[in-house]
Amino acid sequence: MDLLGLLVYPGLMFLLALAWFYEWLDRRFFARLQNRYGPIYTGPHGLLQPLADFIKLLAKEDIEPAAVDKPLFRCVPILVPTLPLTVLFLIPISGVGAFVHFEGDLIFTIFIMSLLAILAFLGGWSSTNRFSTLGGLRAAMQTLGYEVPLAMALIGPGLVARSLSITKIVEWQASNGLWIAVLTPIGFGIAVLAMLAELEKIPFDIPEAETEIVAGWQTEFSGRKLALMRLALDLELVLAAGLITALFLGGPSGPIPFIPNIVWFLVKTTFVVLILTNLRALFARFRIDQMVSGSWKYLVPLAVIQILILQLLLR
């Protein structure tokens, strides 16, 4: 049963299907906000377009420039989807408890999300391409802006539930009938904004700015490597939506008991994905200096204020 859960539901196959579905939803809603159609041809309403894109990239020629650091250049596309997929097993999906959980798994999740930014830097650096290197440096610099407020925002629910286990935070919300987003609206807002930067989506798509540095740190990747990196971005979107849902919106638990937990999870994560898509449709790209300075001027003080308020309220 554990092997079935690991491979099928709520494991690998379910997470891949959900990742492609949320990519389709993101592209479709973003297109509608810009008065475009978005994916429409492959599958009903274009639903199978992300899968078709993945298969197409797998069939493309995989080109490695002669000057790249080959071991690192080959390892990065493998590690980039592996890390978010690993962390997704720590998030409750089909029930209040996650597939794997332990005290401190929230800290482990924050650590893995930090490694993703490091991999972006290494991917650009190993390409030995001026656009890739610049994109990697931007990814590393951007991390200095959003990682601190994101970590502080995600720790807030842990302070409320008095636990650093994502499962126990979800259990606290289910037992108290209260979403932590109600108690920490500042943290919820910071988490949403910082997740946009984590996903490198507009207005924080600075490391991949196609109008400035081609495709940023991904410029030299093609074929199977690019397919894996596209898949990683989709998995990160599921991770971002699932983590915000678990920590702030009660996870897969809901007020109506006869509705299955997975339905609540899908509804809540879809709501978070639509928020992220709406925000990236509203804003234009920031410069890297604007992003970093703005984070330290506004997001970090707000995150500190939230922590202080929680400490006073929870005495």
CSV table of C-alpha atoms in Angstrom, one decimal, residues 95-244:
chain,number,residue,atom,x,y,z
A,95,GLY,CA,-5.6,13.6,4.4
A,96,VAL,CA,-4.5,15.7,7.4
A,97,GLY,CA,-1.3,13.7,7.6
A,98,ALA,CA,1.4,13.9,5.0
A,99,PHE,CA,2.9,10.8,3.3
A,100,VAL,CA,6.1,11.5,5.3
A,101,HIS,CA,6.3,13.8,8.3
A,102,PHE,CA,8.6,14.5,11.2
A,103,GLU,CA,9.2,17.3,13.6
A,104,GLY,CA,11.2,20.0,11.8
A,105,ASP,CA,10.1,19.1,8.3
A,106,LEU,CA,9.1,22.7,7.8
A,107,ILE,CA,12.8,23.8,8.3
A,108,PHE,CA,13.8,21.0,5.9
A,109,THR,CA,11.3,22.3,3.3
A,110,ILE,CA,12.7,25.9,3.6
A,111,PHE,CA,16.2,24.5,3.2
A,112,ILE,CA,15.4,22.5,0.0
A,113,MET,CA,13.7,25.6,-1.5
A,114,SER,CA,16.9,27.5,-0.9
A,115,LEU,CA,18.9,24.8,-2.7
A,116,LEU,CA,16.7,25.4,-5.8
A,117,ALA,CA,18.0,28.9,-6.1
A,118,ILE,CA,21.6,27.6,-5.7
A,119,LEU,CA,20.9,25.1,-8.5
A,120,ALA,CA,19.8,27.9,-10.7
A,121,PHE,CA,23.1,29.7,-10.1
A,122,LEU,CA,25.1,26.5,-10.7
A,123,GLY,CA,23.1,25.8,-13.9
A,124,GLY,CA,24.0,29.3,-15.3
A,125,TRP,CA,27.6,29.1,-14.1
A,126,SER,CA,28.2,25.6,-15.6
A,127,SER,CA,26.9,26.8,-19.0
A,128,THR,CA,29.9,29.3,-19.4
A,129,ASN,CA,27.6,31.5,-21.5
A,130,ARG,CA,27.5,35.2,-20.7
A,131,PHE,CA,23.6,35.3,-20.7
A,132,SER,CA,23.5,32.1,-18.6
A,133,THR,CA,26.1,33.4,-16.1
A,134,LEU,CA,24.3,36.7,-15.7
A,135,GLY,CA,21.0,34.8,-15.2
A,136,GLY,CA,22.6,32.6,-12.5
A,137,LEU,CA,24.1,35.6,-10.8
A,138,ARG,CA,20.7,37.3,-10.8
A,139,ALA,CA,19.1,34.2,-9.3
A,140,ALA,CA,21.7,34.2,-6.5
A,141,MET,CA,21.2,37.9,-5.9
A,142,GLN,CA,17.4,37.6,-5.9
A,143,THR,CA,17.7,34.9,-3.3
A,144,LEU,CA,19.2,37.5,-0.9
A,145,GLY,CA,16.0,39.5,-1.3
A,146,TYR,CA,13.2,37.0,-0.8
A,147,GLU,CA,14.6,34.1,1.2
A,148,VAL,CA,14.7,35.9,4.6
A,149,PRO,CA,11.1,37.2,4.5
A,150,LEU,CA,9.8,33.9,3.0
A,151,ALA,CA,11.4,31.9,5.8
A,152,MET,CA,10.1,34.3,8.5
A,153,ALA,CA,6.6,34.2,7.0
A,154,LEU,CA,6.5,30.4,6.9
A,155,ILE,CA,7.8,30.1,10.5
A,156,GLY,CA,4.8,32.2,11.6
A,157,PRO,CA,2.3,29.2,11.4
A,158,GLY,CA,4.8,27.1,13.3
A,159,LEU,CA,4.7,29.6,16.2
A,160,VAL,CA,1.0,29.6,16.2
A,161,ALA,CA,0.7,25.7,16.2
A,162,ARG,CA,3.8,25.4,18.4
A,163,SER,CA,5.4,22.9,16.0
A,164,LEU,CA,7.7,22.9,13.1
A,165,SER,CA,5.9,20.0,11.5
A,166,ILE,CA,3.7,20.8,8.5
A,167,THR,CA,1.4,18.0,9.4
A,168,LYS,CA,1.0,19.2,13.0
A,169,ILE,CA,0.3,22.7,11.7
A,170,VAL,CA,-2.5,21.3,9.5
A,171,GLU,CA,-3.8,19.3,12.4
A,172,TRP,CA,-3.9,22.4,14.7
A,173,GLN,CA,-6.0,24.3,12.1
A,174,ALA,CA,-8.3,21.3,11.7
A,175,SER,CA,-8.8,20.8,15.4
A,176,ASN,CA,-9.3,24.5,16.1
A,177,GLY,CA,-11.5,25.2,13.1
A,178,LEU,CA,-9.4,28.3,12.2
A,179,TRP,CA,-7.1,29.1,9.3
A,180,ILE,CA,-3.8,30.6,10.3
A,181,ALA,CA,-4.1,33.1,7.5
A,182,VAL,CA,-6.8,34.8,9.6
A,183,LEU,CA,-4.3,35.2,12.5
A,184,THR,CA,-1.3,36.1,10.3
A,185,PRO,CA,-2.6,38.0,7.2
A,186,ILE,CA,0.7,39.8,6.9
A,187,GLY,CA,2.6,36.5,6.7
A,188,PHE,CA,0.2,35.1,4.2
A,189,GLY,CA,0.7,38.1,1.9
A,190,ILE,CA,4.5,37.9,2.3
A,191,ALA,CA,4.5,34.2,1.5
A,192,VAL,CA,2.5,34.7,-1.7
A,193,LEU,CA,4.8,37.5,-2.9
A,194,ALA,CA,8.0,35.6,-2.0
A,195,MET,CA,6.7,32.4,-3.7
A,196,LEU,CA,6.4,34.4,-6.9
A,197,ALA,CA,10.1,35.2,-6.5
A,198,GLU,CA,10.8,31.6,-5.7
A,199,LEU,CA,9.1,30.5,-8.9
A,200,GLU,CA,10.8,33.3,-10.9
A,201,LYS,CA,7.5,34.5,-12.2
A,202,ILE,CA,6.7,38.1,-13.2
A,203,PRO,CA,7.4,40.6,-11.7
A,204,PHE,CA,10.4,38.5,-10.3
A,205,ASP,CA,11.4,36.7,-13.5
A,206,ILE,CA,14.6,38.7,-13.4
A,207,PRO,CA,16.9,35.6,-13.7
A,208,GLU,CA,15.1,34.5,-16.9
A,209,ALA,CA,14.3,37.9,-18.5
A,210,GLU,CA,13.8,36.9,-22.1
A,211,THR,CA,13.9,40.5,-23.4
A,212,GLU,CA,17.2,41.1,-21.7
A,213,ILE,CA,19.3,37.9,-21.4
A,214,VAL,CA,17.6,35.4,-23.8
A,215,ALA,CA,16.4,32.7,-21.3
A,216,GLY,CA,18.8,33.6,-18.4
A,217,TRP,CA,20.4,30.7,-16.7
A,218,GLN,CA,18.5,28.2,-18.8
A,219,THR,CA,19.8,29.5,-22.1
A,220,GLU,CA,22.1,26.6,-23.0
A,221,PHE,CA,19.8,23.8,-21.9
A,222,SER,CA,17.8,21.9,-24.6
A,223,GLY,CA,16.1,18.7,-25.3
A,224,ARG,CA,15.7,16.3,-22.3
A,225,LYS,CA,17.4,18.7,-19.9
A,226,LEU,CA,15.0,21.5,-20.8
A,227,ALA,CA,12.1,19.2,-20.4
A,228,LEU,CA,13.1,18.3,-16.9
A,229,MET,CA,13.6,21.9,-16.0
A,230,ARG,CA,10.2,22.8,-17.3
A,231,LEU,CA,8.8,19.9,-15.3
A,232,ALA,CA,10.6,21.2,-12.2
A,233,LEU,CA,8.9,24.6,-12.6
A,234,ASP,CA,5.5,22.9,-12.7
A,235,LEU,CA,6.4,20.9,-9.6
A,236,GLU,CA,7.5,24.0,-7.8
A,237,LEU,CA,4.2,25.6,-8.6
A,238,VAL,CA,2.4,22.7,-6.9
A,239,LEU,CA,4.8,23.0,-4.0
A,240,ALA,CA,4.2,26.7,-3.6
A,241,ALA,CA,0.4,26.3,-3.7
A,242,GLY,CA,0.5,23.2,-1.5
A,243,LEU,CA,2.7,24.8,1.1
A,244,ILE,CA,0.7,28.0,1.4
